Short mmCIF file of C-alpha atoms and ligand atoms in Angstrom, two decimals:
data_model
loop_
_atom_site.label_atom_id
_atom_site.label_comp_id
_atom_site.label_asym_id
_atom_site.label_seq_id
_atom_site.Cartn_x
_atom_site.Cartn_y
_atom_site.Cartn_z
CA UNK A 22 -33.62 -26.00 61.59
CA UNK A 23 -35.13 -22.65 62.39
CA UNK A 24 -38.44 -21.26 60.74
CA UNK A 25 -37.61 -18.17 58.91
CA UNK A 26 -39.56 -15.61 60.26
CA UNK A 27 -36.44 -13.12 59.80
CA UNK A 28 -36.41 -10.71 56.36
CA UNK A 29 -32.77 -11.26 55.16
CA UNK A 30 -32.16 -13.51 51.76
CA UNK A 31 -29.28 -15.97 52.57
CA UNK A 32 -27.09 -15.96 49.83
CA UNK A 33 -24.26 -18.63 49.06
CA UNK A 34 -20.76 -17.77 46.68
CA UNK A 35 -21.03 -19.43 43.27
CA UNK A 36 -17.36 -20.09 44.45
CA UNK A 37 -18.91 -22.99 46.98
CA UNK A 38 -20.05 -24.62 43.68
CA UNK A 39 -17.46 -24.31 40.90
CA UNK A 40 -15.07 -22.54 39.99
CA UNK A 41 -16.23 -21.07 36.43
CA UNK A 42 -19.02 -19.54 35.32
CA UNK A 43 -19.69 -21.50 31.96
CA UNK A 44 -22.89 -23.23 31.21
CA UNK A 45 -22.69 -26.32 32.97
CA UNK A 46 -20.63 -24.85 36.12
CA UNK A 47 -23.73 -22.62 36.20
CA UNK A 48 -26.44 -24.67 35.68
CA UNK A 49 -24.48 -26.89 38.66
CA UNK A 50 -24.63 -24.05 40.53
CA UNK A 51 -28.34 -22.99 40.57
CA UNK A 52 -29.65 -26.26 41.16
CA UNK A 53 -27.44 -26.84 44.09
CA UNK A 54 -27.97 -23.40 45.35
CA UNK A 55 -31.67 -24.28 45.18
CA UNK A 56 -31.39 -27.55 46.42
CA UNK A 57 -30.03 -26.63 49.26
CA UNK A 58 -32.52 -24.10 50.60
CA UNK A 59 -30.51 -20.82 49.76
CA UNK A 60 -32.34 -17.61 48.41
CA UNK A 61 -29.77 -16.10 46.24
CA UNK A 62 -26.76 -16.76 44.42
CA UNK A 63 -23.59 -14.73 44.24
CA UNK A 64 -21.81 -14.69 41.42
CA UNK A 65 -18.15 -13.46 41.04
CA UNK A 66 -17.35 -12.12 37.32
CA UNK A 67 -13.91 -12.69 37.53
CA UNK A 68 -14.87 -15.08 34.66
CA UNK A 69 -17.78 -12.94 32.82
CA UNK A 70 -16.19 -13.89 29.26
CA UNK A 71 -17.71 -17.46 29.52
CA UNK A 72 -20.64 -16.59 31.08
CA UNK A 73 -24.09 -16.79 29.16
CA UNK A 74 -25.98 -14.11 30.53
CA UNK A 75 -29.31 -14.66 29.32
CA UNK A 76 -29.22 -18.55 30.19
CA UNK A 77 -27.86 -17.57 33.88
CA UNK A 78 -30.98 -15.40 33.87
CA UNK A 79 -33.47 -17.68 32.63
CA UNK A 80 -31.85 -20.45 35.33
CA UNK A 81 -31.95 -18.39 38.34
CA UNK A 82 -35.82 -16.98 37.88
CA UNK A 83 -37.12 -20.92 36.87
CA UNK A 84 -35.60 -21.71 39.92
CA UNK A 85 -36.76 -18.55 41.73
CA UNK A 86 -33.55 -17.24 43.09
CA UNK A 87 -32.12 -13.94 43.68
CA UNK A 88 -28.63 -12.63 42.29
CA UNK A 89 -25.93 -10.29 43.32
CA UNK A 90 -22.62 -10.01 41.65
CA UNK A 91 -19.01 -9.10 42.64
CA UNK A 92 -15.90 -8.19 40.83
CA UNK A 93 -12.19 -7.48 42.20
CA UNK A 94 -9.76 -5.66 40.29
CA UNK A 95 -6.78 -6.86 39.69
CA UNK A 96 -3.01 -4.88 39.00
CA UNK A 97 -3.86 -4.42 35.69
CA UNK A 98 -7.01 -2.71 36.23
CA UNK A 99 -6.72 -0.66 39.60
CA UNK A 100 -9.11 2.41 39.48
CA UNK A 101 -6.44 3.47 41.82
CA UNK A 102 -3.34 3.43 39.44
CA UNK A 103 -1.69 6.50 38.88
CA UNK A 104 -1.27 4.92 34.65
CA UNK A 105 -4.53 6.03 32.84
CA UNK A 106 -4.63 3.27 30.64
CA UNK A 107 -4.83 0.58 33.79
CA UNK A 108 -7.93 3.10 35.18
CA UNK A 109 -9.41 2.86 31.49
CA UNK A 110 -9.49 -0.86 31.79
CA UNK A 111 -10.79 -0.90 35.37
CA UNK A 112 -13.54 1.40 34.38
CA UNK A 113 -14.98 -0.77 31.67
CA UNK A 114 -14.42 -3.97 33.89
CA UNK A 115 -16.60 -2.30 36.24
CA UNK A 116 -19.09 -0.50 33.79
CA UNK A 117 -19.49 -4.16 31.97
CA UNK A 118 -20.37 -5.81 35.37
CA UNK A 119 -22.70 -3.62 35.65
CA UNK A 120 -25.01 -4.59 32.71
CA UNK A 121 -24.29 -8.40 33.24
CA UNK A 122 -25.58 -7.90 36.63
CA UNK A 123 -28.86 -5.88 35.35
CA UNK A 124 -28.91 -8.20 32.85
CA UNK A 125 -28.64 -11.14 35.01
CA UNK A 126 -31.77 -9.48 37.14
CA UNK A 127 -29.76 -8.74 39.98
CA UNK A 128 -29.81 -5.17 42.01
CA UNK A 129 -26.34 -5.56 44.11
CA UNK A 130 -23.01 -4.58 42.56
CA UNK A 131 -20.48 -2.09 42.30
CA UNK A 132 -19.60 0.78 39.68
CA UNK A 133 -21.91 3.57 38.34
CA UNK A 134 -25.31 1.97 39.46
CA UNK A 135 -27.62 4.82 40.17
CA UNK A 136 -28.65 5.18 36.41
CA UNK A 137 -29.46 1.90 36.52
CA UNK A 138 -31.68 1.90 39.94
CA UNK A 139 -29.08 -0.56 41.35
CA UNK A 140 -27.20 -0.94 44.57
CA UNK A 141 -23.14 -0.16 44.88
CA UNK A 142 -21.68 -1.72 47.61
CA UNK A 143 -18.25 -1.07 48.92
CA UNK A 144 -17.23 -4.21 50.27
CA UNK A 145 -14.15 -3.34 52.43
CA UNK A 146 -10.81 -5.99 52.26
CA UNK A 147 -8.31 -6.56 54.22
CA UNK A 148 -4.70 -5.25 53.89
CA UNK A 149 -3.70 -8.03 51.74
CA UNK A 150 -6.15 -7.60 49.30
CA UNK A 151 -6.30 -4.21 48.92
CA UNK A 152 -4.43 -1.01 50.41
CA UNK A 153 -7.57 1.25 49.51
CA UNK A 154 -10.33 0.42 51.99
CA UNK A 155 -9.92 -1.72 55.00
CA UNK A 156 -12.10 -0.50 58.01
CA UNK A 157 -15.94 0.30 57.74
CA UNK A 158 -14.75 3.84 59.32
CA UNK A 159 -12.17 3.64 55.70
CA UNK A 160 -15.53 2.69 53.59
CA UNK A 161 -17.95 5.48 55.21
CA UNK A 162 -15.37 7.97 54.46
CA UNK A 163 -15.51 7.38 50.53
CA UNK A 164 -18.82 6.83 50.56
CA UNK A 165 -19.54 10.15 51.56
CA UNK A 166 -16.71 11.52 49.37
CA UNK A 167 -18.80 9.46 46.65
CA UNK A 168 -21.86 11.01 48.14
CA UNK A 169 -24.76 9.25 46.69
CA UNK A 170 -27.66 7.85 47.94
CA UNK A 171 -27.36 4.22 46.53
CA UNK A 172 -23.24 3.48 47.78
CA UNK A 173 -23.66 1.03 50.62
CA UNK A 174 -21.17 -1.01 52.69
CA UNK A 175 -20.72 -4.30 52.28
CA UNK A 176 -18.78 -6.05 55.55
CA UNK A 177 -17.44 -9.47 55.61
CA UNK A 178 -16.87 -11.21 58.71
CA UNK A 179 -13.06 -12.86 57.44
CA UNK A 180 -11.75 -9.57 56.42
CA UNK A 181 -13.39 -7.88 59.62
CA UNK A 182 -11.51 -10.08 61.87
CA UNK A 183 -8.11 -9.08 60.51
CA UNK A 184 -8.97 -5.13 60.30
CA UNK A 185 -11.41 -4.15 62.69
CA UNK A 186 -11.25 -4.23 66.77
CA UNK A 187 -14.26 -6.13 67.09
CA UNK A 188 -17.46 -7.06 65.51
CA UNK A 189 -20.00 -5.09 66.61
CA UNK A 190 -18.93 -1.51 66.25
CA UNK A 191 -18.46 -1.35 62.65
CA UNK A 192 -21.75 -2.65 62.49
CA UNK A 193 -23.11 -0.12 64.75
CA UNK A 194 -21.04 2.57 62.96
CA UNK A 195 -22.29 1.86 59.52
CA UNK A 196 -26.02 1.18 60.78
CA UNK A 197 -28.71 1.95 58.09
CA UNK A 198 -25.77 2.37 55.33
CA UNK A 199 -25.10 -1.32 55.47
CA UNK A 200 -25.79 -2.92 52.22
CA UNK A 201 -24.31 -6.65 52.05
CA UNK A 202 -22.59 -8.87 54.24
CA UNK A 203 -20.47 -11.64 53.67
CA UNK A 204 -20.40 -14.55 56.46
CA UNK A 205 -17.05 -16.47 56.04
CA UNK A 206 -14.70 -18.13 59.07
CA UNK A 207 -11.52 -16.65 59.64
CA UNK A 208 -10.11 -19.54 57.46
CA UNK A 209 -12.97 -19.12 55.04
CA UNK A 210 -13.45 -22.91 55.94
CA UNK A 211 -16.65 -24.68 57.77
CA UNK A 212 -18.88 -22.12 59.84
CA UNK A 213 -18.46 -22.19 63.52
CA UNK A 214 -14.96 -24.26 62.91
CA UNK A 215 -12.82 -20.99 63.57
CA UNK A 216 -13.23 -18.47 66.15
CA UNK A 217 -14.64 -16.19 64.68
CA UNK A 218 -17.56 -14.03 67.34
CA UNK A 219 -20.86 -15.32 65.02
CA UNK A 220 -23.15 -14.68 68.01
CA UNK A 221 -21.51 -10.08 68.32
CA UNK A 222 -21.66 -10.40 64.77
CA UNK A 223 -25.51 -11.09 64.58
CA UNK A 224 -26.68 -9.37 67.41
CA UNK A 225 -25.16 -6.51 66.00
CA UNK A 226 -26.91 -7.07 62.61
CA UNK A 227 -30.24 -7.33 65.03
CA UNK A 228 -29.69 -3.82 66.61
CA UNK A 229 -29.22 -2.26 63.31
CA UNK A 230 -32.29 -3.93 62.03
CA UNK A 231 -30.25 -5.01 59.15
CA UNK A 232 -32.79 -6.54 56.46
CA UNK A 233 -30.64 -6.97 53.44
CA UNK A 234 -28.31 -10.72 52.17
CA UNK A 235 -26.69 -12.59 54.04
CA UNK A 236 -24.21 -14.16 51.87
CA UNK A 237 -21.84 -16.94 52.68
CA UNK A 238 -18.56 -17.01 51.21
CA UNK A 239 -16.02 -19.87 51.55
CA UNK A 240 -13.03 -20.61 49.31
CA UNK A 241 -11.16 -24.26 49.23
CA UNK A 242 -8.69 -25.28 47.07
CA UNK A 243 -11.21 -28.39 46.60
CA UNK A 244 -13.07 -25.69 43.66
CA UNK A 245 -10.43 -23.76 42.08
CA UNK A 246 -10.52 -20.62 39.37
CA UNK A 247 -7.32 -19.88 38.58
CA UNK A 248 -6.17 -16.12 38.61
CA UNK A 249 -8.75 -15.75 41.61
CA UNK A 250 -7.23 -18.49 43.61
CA UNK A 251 -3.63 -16.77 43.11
CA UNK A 252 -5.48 -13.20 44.30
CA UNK A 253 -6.97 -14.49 47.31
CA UNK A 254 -4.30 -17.32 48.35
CA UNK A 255 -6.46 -20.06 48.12
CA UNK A 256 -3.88 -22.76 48.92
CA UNK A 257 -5.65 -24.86 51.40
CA UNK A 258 -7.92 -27.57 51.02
CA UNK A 259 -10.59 -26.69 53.73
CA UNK A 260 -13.65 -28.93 52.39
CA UNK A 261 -14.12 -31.06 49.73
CA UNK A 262 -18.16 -31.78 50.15
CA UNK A 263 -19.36 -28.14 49.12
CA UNK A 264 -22.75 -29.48 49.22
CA UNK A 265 -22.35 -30.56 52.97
CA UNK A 266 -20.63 -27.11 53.42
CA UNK A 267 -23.94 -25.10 52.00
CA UNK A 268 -26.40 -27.10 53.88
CA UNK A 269 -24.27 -26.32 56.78
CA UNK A 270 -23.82 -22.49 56.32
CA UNK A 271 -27.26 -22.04 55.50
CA UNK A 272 -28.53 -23.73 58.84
CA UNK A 273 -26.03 -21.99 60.86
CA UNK A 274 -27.06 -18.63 59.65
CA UNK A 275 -30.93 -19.05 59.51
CA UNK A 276 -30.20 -20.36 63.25
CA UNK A 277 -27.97 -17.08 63.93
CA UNK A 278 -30.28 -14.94 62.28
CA UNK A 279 -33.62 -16.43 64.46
CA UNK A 280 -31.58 -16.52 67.48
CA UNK A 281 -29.96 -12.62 67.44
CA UNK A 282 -33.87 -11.74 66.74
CA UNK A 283 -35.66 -13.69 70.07
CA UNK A 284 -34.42 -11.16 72.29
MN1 LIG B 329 -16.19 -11.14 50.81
#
């Protein structure tokens, strides 16, 4: 493996680890995020009702990890529905994210951050996911409808290869706006098993002199949430070892990271 002498935090998805977020899935989850070299932990609140916030915080900073958090929306609680009562619920979805995530320490999430000092990030989907956002051209649009200061974009590799004509010029495009970036396969399986581009990707990360996470994200049928797995069609098994799967990922992106840098 690589020294790190590049700035980014790589991240892994609690998703890698288990599929809840209650107290043992957690504690599971921050020891093997540690364990296996990682800087920061995602977490997904798609399950925030079992979730101990103040333990989760307590865990992460003993073990000296960062946080970020995510949320999708579901039917039921589109910001985009034209039925008030399904924004209402969206709205406090997002609004309660937001104070598990300051609460949890972390810095990265979406909603009404600025108040907060926090980072939104506008992570942009793929047409079967979403019909709001799916190109970074889509996601600079809004943010400058949105027009504040702390909206970033968020890419992911998996949903880039389905939406966007290659994978350098949304990164050039968004540039210093970037915020977060997700690193799955195009099968959200083993890194460097698909065909995805890694090497554009990272160079492209390089030019922009992005500095912020580097998060992997991987979803197997192996670690299952239901609701979430339904959402994101998480049929397949694609690993089984998500311990082998982190230690890969982490290697292959510390080594992508150090490589698109030597130039
Ligand atoms: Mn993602």
């Amino acid at each position: 493996m690589t020294t790190d002498t590049q700035p980014n935090p790589i991240g892994v998805h609690a998703l890698v680890w288990a599929g809840d977020t209650g107290p043992s899935s957690i504690a599971f989850a921050v020891g093997k995020t540690k364990a296996t070299g990682f800087d920061l932990l995602e977490i997904s609140l798609h399950d925030s009702a079992n979730l101990d916030v103040a333990a989760t915080r307590d865990a992460l900073k003993a073990a000296g990890l960062g946080v970020a958090c995510s949320r999708g929306l579901a039917f039921d609680a589109d910001v985009s529905s034209e039925d008030p009562a399904v924004v209402e619920r969206g709205e406090k979805l997002l609004h309660d994210s937001l104070a598990a995530t300051r609460a949890l320490g972390g810095t990265h999430f979406t909603g009404e951050a600025q108040p907060y000092g926090m980072t939104l990030g506008l992570e942009i989907c793929n047409r079967y996911e979403t019909n709001v956002v799916n190109t970074a051209r889509d996601a600079l649009v809004l943010a400058d409808d949105i027009g504040e200061d702390n909206v970033l974009i968020h890419l992911d590799t998996y949903h880039m290869n389905i939406e966007e004509d290659d994978f350098v010029r949304p990164v050039h495009e968004v540039g210093d706006r970037l915020g977060y970036v997700h690193v799955g396969e195009n099968h959200r399986g083993y890194l460097g098993s698909g065909h995805l581009d890694f090497a554009s990707f990272f160079h492209a990360l390089a030019d922009v002199d992005y500095r912020g996470p580097v998060t992997f994200e991987s979803f197997s049928s192996a670690v299952v949430m239901r609701g979430l797995s339904n959402d994101l069609a998480i049929w397949r098994n694609l690993w089984s070892d998500g311990e082998d799967l982190a230690r890969h990922a982490r290697a292959f992106i510390a080594d992508h990271l150090h490589t698109s840098r030597t130039r």
